[in-house]
Tab-separated table of C-alpha atoms in Angstrom:
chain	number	residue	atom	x	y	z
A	1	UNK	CA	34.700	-13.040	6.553
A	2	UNK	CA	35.667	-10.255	9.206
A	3	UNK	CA	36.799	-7.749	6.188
A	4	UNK	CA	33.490	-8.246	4.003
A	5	UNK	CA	31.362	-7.770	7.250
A	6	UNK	CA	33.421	-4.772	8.107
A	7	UNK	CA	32.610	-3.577	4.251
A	8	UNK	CA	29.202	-4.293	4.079
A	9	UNK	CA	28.573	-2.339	7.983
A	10	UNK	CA	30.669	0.671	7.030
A	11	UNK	CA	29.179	1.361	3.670
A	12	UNK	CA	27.347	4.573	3.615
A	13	UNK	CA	23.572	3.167	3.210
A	14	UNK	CA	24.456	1.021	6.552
A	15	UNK	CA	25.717	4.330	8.362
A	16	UNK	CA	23.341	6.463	7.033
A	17	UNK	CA	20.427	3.863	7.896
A	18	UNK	CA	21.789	3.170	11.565
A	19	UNK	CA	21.450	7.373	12.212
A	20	UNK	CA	18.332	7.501	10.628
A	21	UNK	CA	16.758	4.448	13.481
A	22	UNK	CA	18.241	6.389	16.206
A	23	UNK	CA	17.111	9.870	14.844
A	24	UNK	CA	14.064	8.681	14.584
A	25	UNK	CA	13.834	6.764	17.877
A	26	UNK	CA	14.489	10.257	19.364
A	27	UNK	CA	12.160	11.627	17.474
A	28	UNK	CA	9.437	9.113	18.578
A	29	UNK	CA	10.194	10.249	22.043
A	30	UNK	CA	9.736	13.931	21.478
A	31	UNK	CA	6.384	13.226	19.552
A	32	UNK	CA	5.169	11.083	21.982
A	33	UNK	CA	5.605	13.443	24.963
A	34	UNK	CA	4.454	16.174	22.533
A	35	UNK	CA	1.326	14.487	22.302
A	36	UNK	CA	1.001	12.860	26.337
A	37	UNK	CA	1.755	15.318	28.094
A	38	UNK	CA	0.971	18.767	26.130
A	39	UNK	CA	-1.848	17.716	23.526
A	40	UNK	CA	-3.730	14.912	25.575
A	41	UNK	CA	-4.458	17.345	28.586
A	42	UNK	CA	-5.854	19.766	26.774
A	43	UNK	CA	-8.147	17.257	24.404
A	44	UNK	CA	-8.808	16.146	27.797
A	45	UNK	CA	-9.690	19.492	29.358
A	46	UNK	CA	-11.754	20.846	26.537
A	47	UNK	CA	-13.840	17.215	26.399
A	48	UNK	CA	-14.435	17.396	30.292
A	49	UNK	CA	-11.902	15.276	31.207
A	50	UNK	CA	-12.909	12.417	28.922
A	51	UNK	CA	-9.855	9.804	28.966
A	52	UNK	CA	-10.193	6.834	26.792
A	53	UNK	CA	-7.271	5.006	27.731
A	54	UNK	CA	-9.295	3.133	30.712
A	55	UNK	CA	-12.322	2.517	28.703
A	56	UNK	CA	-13.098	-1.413	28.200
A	57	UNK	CA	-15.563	-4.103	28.054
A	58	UNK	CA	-15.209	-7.274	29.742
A	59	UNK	CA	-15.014	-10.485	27.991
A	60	UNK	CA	-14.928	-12.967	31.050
A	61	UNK	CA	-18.016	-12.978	33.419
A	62	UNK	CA	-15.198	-12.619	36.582
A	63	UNK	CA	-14.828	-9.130	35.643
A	64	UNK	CA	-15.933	-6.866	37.889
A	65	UNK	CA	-13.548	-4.212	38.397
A	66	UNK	CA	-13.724	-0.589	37.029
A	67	UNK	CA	-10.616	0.198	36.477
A	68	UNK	CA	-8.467	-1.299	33.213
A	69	UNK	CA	-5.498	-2.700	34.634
A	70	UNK	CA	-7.367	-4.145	37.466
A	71	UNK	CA	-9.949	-5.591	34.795
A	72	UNK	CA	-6.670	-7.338	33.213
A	73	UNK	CA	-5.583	-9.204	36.420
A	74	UNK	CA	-9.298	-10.691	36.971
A	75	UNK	CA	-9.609	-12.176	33.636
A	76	UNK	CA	-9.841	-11.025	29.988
A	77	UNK	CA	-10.914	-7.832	28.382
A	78	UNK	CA	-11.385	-5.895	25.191
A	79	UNK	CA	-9.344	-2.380	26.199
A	80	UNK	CA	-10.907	-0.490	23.418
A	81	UNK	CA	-10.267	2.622	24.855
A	82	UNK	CA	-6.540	2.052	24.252
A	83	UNK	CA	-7.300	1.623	20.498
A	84	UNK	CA	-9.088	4.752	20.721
A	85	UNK	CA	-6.444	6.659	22.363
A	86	UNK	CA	-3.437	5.269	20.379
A	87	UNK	CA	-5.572	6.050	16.898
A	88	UNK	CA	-6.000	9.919	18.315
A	89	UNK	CA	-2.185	9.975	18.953
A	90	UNK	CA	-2.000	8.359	15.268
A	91	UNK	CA	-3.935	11.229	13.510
A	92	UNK	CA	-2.518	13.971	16.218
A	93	UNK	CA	0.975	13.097	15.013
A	94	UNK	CA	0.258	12.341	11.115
A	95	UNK	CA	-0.994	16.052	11.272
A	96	UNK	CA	1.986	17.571	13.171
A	97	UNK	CA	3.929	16.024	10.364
A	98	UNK	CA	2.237	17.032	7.585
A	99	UNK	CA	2.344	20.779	8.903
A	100	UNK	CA	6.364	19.955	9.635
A	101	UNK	CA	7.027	18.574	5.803
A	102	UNK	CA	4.482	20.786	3.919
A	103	UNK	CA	6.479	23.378	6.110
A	104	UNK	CA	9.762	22.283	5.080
A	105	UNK	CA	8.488	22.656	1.453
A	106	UNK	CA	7.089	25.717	1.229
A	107	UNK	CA	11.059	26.693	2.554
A	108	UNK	CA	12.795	24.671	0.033
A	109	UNK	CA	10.655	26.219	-3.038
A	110	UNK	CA	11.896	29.921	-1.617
A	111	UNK	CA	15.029	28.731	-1.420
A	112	UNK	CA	15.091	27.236	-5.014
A	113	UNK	CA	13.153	30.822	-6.166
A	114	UNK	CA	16.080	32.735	-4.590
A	115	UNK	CA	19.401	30.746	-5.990
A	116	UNK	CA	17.736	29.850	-8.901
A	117	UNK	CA	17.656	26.188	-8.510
A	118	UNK	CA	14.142	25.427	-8.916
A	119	UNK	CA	13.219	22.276	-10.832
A	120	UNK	CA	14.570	22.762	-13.966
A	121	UNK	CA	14.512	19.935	-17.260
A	122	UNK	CA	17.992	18.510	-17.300
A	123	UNK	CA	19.461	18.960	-20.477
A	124	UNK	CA	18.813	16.203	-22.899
A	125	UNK	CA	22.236	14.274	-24.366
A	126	UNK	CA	23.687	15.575	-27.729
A	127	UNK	CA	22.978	11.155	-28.713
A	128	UNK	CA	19.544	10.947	-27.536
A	129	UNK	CA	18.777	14.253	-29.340
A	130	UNK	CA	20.462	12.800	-32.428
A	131	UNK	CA	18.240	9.498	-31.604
A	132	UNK	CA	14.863	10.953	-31.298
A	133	UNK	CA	15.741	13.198	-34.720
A	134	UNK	CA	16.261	9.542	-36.470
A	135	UNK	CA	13.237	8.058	-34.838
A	136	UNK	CA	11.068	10.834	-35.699
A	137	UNK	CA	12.781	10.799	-39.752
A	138	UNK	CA	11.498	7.023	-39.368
A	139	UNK	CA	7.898	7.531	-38.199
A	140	UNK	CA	7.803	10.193	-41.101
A	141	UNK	CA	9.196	7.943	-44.069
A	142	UNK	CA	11.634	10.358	-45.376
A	143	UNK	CA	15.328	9.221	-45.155
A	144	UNK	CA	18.645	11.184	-44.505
């Protein structure tokens, strides 16, 4: 049992998948101060200040406090402001990506233009050729 587990964790999908999580947990932690601490303020600082994180209606008639987590410890609440904020992160991040891959494209098409490599047709079998030259004969009638 030890030597198939050890086979099935050390096959390359299972290594490659295991750097890809923590890459991307990384990652997550770069776009997330990318978007906290440099794009928030200044969404914040051209709306006047306007920060939807603390933004919420109460749902309990015990509520009476102003601020969110406050809010929380009287009774319960609908923190729709949190939604709000965590959807502009969404769409603040799904565009920094799209930039970052329709970047990376526009690089890999130069670099296909310069060594030649661009997209070509791979080259069709000598059997399937032979195949598709007996199947068309057949749709036609005529015989070899």
């Amino acid at each position: 049992m030890w030597n198939e587990f050890k086979q099935f964790a050390l096959r390359g999908n299972v290594v490659d998948l295991a750097i890809g999580i923590i890459i991307g947990a990384a990652f997550g932690k770069i776009v997330d101060s990318l978007v906290g601490d440099i794009f928030m303020p200044i969404i914040g600082a051209v709306t006047g200040g306007l920060d939807f994180s603390n933004y919420f209606t109460p749902l309990s008639g015990t509520v009476s406090a102003a601020a969110l987590e406050e809010a929380k410890k009287q009774g319960a609440v609908l923190a729709w402001g949190n939604f709000v904020t965590v959807a502009i992160n969404f769409l603040i991040i799904a565009w920094i990506l799209f930039l970052l891959v329709k970047a990376m494209n526009r690089l890999r098409r130069s670099e296909d233009a310069k060594t030649g490599t661009a997209d070509k047709p791979a080259e069709i079998p000598a059997d399937v050729k032979l195949l598709t030259e007996i199947r068309d004969l057949m749709k036609t009638g005529r015989t070899l």
